[in-house]
Tab-separated table of C-alpha atoms in Angstrom:
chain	number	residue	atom	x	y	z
A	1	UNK	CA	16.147	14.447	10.348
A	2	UNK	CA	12.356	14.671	9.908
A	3	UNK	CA	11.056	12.291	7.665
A	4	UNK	CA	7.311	11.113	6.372
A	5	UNK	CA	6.447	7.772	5.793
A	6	UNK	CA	4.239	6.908	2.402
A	7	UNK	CA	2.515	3.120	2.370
A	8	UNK	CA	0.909	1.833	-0.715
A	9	UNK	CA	-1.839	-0.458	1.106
A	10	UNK	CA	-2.538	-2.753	-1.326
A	11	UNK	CA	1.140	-3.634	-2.534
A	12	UNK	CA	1.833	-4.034	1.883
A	13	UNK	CA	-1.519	-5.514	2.749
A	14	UNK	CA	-0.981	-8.444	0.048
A	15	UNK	CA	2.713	-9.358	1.207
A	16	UNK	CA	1.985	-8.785	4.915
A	17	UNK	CA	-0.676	-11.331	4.738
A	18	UNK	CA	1.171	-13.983	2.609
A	19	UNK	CA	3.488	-13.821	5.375
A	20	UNK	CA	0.720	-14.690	7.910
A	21	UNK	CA	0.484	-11.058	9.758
A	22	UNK	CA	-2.856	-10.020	10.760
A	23	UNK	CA	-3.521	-6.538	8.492
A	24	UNK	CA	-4.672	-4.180	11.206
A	25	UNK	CA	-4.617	-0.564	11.691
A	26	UNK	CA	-1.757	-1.769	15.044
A	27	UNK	CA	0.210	-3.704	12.587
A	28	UNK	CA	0.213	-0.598	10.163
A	29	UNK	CA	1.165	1.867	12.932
A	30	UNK	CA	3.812	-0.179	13.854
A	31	UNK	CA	5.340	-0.649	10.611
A	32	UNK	CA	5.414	3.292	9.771
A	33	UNK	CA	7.339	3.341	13.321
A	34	UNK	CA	10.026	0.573	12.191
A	35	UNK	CA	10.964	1.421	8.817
A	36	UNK	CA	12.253	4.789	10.810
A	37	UNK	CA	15.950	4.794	11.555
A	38	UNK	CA	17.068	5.964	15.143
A	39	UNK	CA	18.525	9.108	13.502
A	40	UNK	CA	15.311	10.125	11.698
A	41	UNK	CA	12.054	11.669	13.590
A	42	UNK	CA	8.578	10.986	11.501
A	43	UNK	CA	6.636	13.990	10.530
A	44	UNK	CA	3.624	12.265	9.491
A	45	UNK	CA	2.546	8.863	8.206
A	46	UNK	CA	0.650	8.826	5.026
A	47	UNK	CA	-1.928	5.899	4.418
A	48	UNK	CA	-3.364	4.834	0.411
A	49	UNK	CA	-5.639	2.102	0.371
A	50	UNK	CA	-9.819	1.663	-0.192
A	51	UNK	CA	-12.544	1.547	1.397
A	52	UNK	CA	-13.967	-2.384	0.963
A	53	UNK	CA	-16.272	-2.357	-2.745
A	54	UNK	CA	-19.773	-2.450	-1.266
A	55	UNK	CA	-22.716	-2.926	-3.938
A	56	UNK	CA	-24.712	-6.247	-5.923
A	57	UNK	CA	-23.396	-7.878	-8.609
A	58	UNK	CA	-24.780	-11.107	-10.807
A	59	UNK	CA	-22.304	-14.152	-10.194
A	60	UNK	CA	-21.130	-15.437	-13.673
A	61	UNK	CA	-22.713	-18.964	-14.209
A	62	UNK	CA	-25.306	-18.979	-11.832
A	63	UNK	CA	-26.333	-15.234	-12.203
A	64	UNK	CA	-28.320	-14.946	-8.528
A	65	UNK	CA	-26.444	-11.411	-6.984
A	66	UNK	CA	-23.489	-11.034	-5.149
A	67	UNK	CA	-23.580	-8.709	-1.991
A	68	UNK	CA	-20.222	-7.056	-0.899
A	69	UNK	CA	-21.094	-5.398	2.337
A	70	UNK	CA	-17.494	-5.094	4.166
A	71	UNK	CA	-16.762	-2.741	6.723
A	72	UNK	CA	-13.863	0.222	6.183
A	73	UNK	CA	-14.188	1.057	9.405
A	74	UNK	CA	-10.469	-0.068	9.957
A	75	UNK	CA	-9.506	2.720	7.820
A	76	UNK	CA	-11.181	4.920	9.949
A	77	UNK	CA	-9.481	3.434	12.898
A	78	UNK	CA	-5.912	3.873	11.853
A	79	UNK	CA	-6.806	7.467	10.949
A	80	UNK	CA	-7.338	8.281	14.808
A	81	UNK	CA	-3.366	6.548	15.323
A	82	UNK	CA	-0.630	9.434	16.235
A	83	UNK	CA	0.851	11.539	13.399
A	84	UNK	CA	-1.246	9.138	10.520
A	85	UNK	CA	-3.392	10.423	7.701
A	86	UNK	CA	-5.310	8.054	5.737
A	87	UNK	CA	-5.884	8.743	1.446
A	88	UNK	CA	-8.429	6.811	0.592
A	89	UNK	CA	-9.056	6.433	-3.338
A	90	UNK	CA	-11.974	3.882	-5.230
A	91	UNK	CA	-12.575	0.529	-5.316
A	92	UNK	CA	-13.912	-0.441	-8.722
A	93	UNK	CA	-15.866	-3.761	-9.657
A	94	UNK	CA	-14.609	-4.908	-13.313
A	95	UNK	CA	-16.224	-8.376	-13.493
A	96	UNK	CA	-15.218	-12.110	-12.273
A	97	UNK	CA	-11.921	-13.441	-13.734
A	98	UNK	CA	-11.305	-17.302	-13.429
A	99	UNK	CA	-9.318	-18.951	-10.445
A	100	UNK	CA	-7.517	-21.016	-12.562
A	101	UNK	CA	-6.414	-21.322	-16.057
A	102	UNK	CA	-6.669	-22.820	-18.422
A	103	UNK	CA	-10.405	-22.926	-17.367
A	104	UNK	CA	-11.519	-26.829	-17.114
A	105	UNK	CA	-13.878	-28.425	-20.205
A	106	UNK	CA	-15.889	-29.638	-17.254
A	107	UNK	CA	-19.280	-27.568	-16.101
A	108	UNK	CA	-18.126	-24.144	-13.833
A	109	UNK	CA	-19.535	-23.197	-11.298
A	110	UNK	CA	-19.488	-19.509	-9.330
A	111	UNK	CA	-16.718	-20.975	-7.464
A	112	UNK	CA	-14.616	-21.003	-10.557
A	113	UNK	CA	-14.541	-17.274	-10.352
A	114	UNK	CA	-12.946	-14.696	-8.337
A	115	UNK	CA	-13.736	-11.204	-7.907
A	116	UNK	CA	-12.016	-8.473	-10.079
A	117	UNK	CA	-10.924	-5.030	-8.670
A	118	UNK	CA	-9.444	-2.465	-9.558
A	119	UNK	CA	-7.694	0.440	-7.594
A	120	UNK	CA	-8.635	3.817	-8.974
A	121	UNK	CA	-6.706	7.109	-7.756
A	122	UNK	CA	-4.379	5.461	-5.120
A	123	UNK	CA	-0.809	6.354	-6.866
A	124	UNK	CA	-1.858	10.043	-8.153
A	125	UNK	CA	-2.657	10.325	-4.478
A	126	UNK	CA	1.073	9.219	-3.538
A	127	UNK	CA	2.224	11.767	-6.249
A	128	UNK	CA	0.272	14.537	-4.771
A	129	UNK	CA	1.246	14.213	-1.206
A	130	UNK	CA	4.903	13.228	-2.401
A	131	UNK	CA	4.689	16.804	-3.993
A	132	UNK	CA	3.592	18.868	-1.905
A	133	UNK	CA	5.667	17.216	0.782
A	134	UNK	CA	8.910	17.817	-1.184
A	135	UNK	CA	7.734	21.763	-1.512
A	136	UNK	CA	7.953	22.605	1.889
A	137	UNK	CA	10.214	23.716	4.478
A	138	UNK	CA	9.790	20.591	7.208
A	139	UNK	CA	10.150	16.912	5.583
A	140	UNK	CA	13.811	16.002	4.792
A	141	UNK	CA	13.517	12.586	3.597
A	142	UNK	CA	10.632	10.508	2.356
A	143	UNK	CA	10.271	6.870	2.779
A	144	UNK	CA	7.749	5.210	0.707
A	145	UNK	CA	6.838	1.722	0.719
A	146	UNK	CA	5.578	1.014	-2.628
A	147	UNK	CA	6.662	-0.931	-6.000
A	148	UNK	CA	4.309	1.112	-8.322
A	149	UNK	CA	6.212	2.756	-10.820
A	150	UNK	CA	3.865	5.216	-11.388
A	151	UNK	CA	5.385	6.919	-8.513
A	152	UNK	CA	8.338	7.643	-10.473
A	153	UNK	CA	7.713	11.447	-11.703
A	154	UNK	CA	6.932	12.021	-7.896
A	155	UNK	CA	9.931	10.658	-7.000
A	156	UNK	CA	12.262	12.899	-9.828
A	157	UNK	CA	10.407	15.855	-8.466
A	158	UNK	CA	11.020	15.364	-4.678
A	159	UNK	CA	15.091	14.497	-5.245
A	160	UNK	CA	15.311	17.601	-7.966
A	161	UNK	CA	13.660	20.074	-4.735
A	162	UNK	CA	16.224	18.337	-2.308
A	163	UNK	CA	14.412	15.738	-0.398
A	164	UNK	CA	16.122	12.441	-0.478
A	165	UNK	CA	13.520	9.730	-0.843
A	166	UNK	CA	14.515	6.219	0.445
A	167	UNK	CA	12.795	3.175	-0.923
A	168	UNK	CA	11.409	1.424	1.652
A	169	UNK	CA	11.425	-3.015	0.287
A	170	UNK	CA	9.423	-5.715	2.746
A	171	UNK	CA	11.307	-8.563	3.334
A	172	UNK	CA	12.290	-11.080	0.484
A	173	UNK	CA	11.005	-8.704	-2.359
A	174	UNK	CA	13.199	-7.051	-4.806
A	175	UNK	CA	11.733	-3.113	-5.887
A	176	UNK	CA	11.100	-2.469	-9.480
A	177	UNK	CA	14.275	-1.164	-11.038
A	178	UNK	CA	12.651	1.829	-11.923
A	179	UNK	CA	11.904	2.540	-8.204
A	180	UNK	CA	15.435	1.819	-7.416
A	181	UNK	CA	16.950	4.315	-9.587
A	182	UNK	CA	15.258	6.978	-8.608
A	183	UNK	CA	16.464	6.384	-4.782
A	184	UNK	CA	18.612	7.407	-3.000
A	185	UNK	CA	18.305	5.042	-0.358
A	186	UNK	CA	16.860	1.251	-0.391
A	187	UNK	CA	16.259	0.133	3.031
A	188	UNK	CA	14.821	-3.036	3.609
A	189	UNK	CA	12.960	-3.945	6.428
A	190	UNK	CA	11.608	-6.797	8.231
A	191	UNK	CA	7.716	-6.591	9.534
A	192	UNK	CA	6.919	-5.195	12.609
A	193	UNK	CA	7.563	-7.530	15.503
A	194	UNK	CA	10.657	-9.881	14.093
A	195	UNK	CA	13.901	-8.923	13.899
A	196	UNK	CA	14.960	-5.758	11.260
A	197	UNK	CA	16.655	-7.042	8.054
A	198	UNK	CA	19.157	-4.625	7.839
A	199	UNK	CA	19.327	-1.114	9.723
A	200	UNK	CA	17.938	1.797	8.549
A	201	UNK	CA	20.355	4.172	7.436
């Protein structure tokens, strides 16, 4: 059974690394490979994530600017890996937020703040290739790897052209109900490298 593997890169890259993997385009391979059962072959291995923000800003209490200058080279990387295509959507800068809150009556300071970005384009990306996939004559199953349930009118679509789409959950996470009914399989998996959770079906 030929199947393609979708990964939502923000929703992975957050739990991989609060599990204490290293988030590189080896790790990602190798997790498109393991959430494949021994009965399935993958097609292809589709990619959603963005390119690092890169621009000035002002910090909030201070105002001096803010460079962010980080590399996507990485994405570039895993691009070049075996049957992989990468979707890149937009990074967008939407202000500082605080770290903690309530915020304290003492004086802030920048450090009080974090960052705030937003993903633009990432899920109608998923939808798209989830589509188009589910149109032709090759993929038989989809696996995506995702709790956004904006994916959800991709997902009707695929199952009503007769692609089963299994809902791919990292370990110690529960998937969106949403998600879940509109599966047809939920196959959890552990990270690449320890021992699988359960077997693929």
């Amino acid at each position: 059974m030929k199947v393609a593997v979708l990964i939502d890169g923000g929703f992975t890259r957050v739990l991989a690394r609060k599990d204490g993997h290293s988030y590189n385009p080896d790790f990602i391979e190798n997790l498109a490979h393991c959430v494949v059962s021994n009965r399935e072959t993958l097609l292809r291995a589709l990619y959603y994530d963005c390119e690092p923000y890169t621009g000035t800003v002002q910090l909030p209490v201070s105002g001096e600017d803010k460079e962010f200058s980080k590399s996507g080279k990485w994405l570039d990387d895993l691009a070049r890996k075996d049957f992989f295509a990468v979707r890149k959507g937009v990074l967008k800068f939407r202000g500082f937020k605080p770290r903690k809150i309530p915020v304290s009556g003492r004086a802030l300071s920048d450090q009080d703040f974090a960052p705030d970005f937003e993903q633009k384009g990432v899920d109608m990306r998923i939808g798209l290739d989830m589509a188009t996939l589910s149109n032709g004559p090759k993929v038989e199953r989809i696996v995506l790897i995702s709790n956004d349930t904006d994916c959800v009118p991709a997902m009707k679509h695929a199952r009503k052209a007769g692609v089963q789409l299994v809902l791919g959950v990292p370990p110690n996470q529960s998937p969106a109900h949403e998600l879940a009914m509109h599966s047809d399989l939920i196959r959890t998996f552990a990270w690449p490298g320890r021992t699988q959770l359960k077997a693929p079906q």
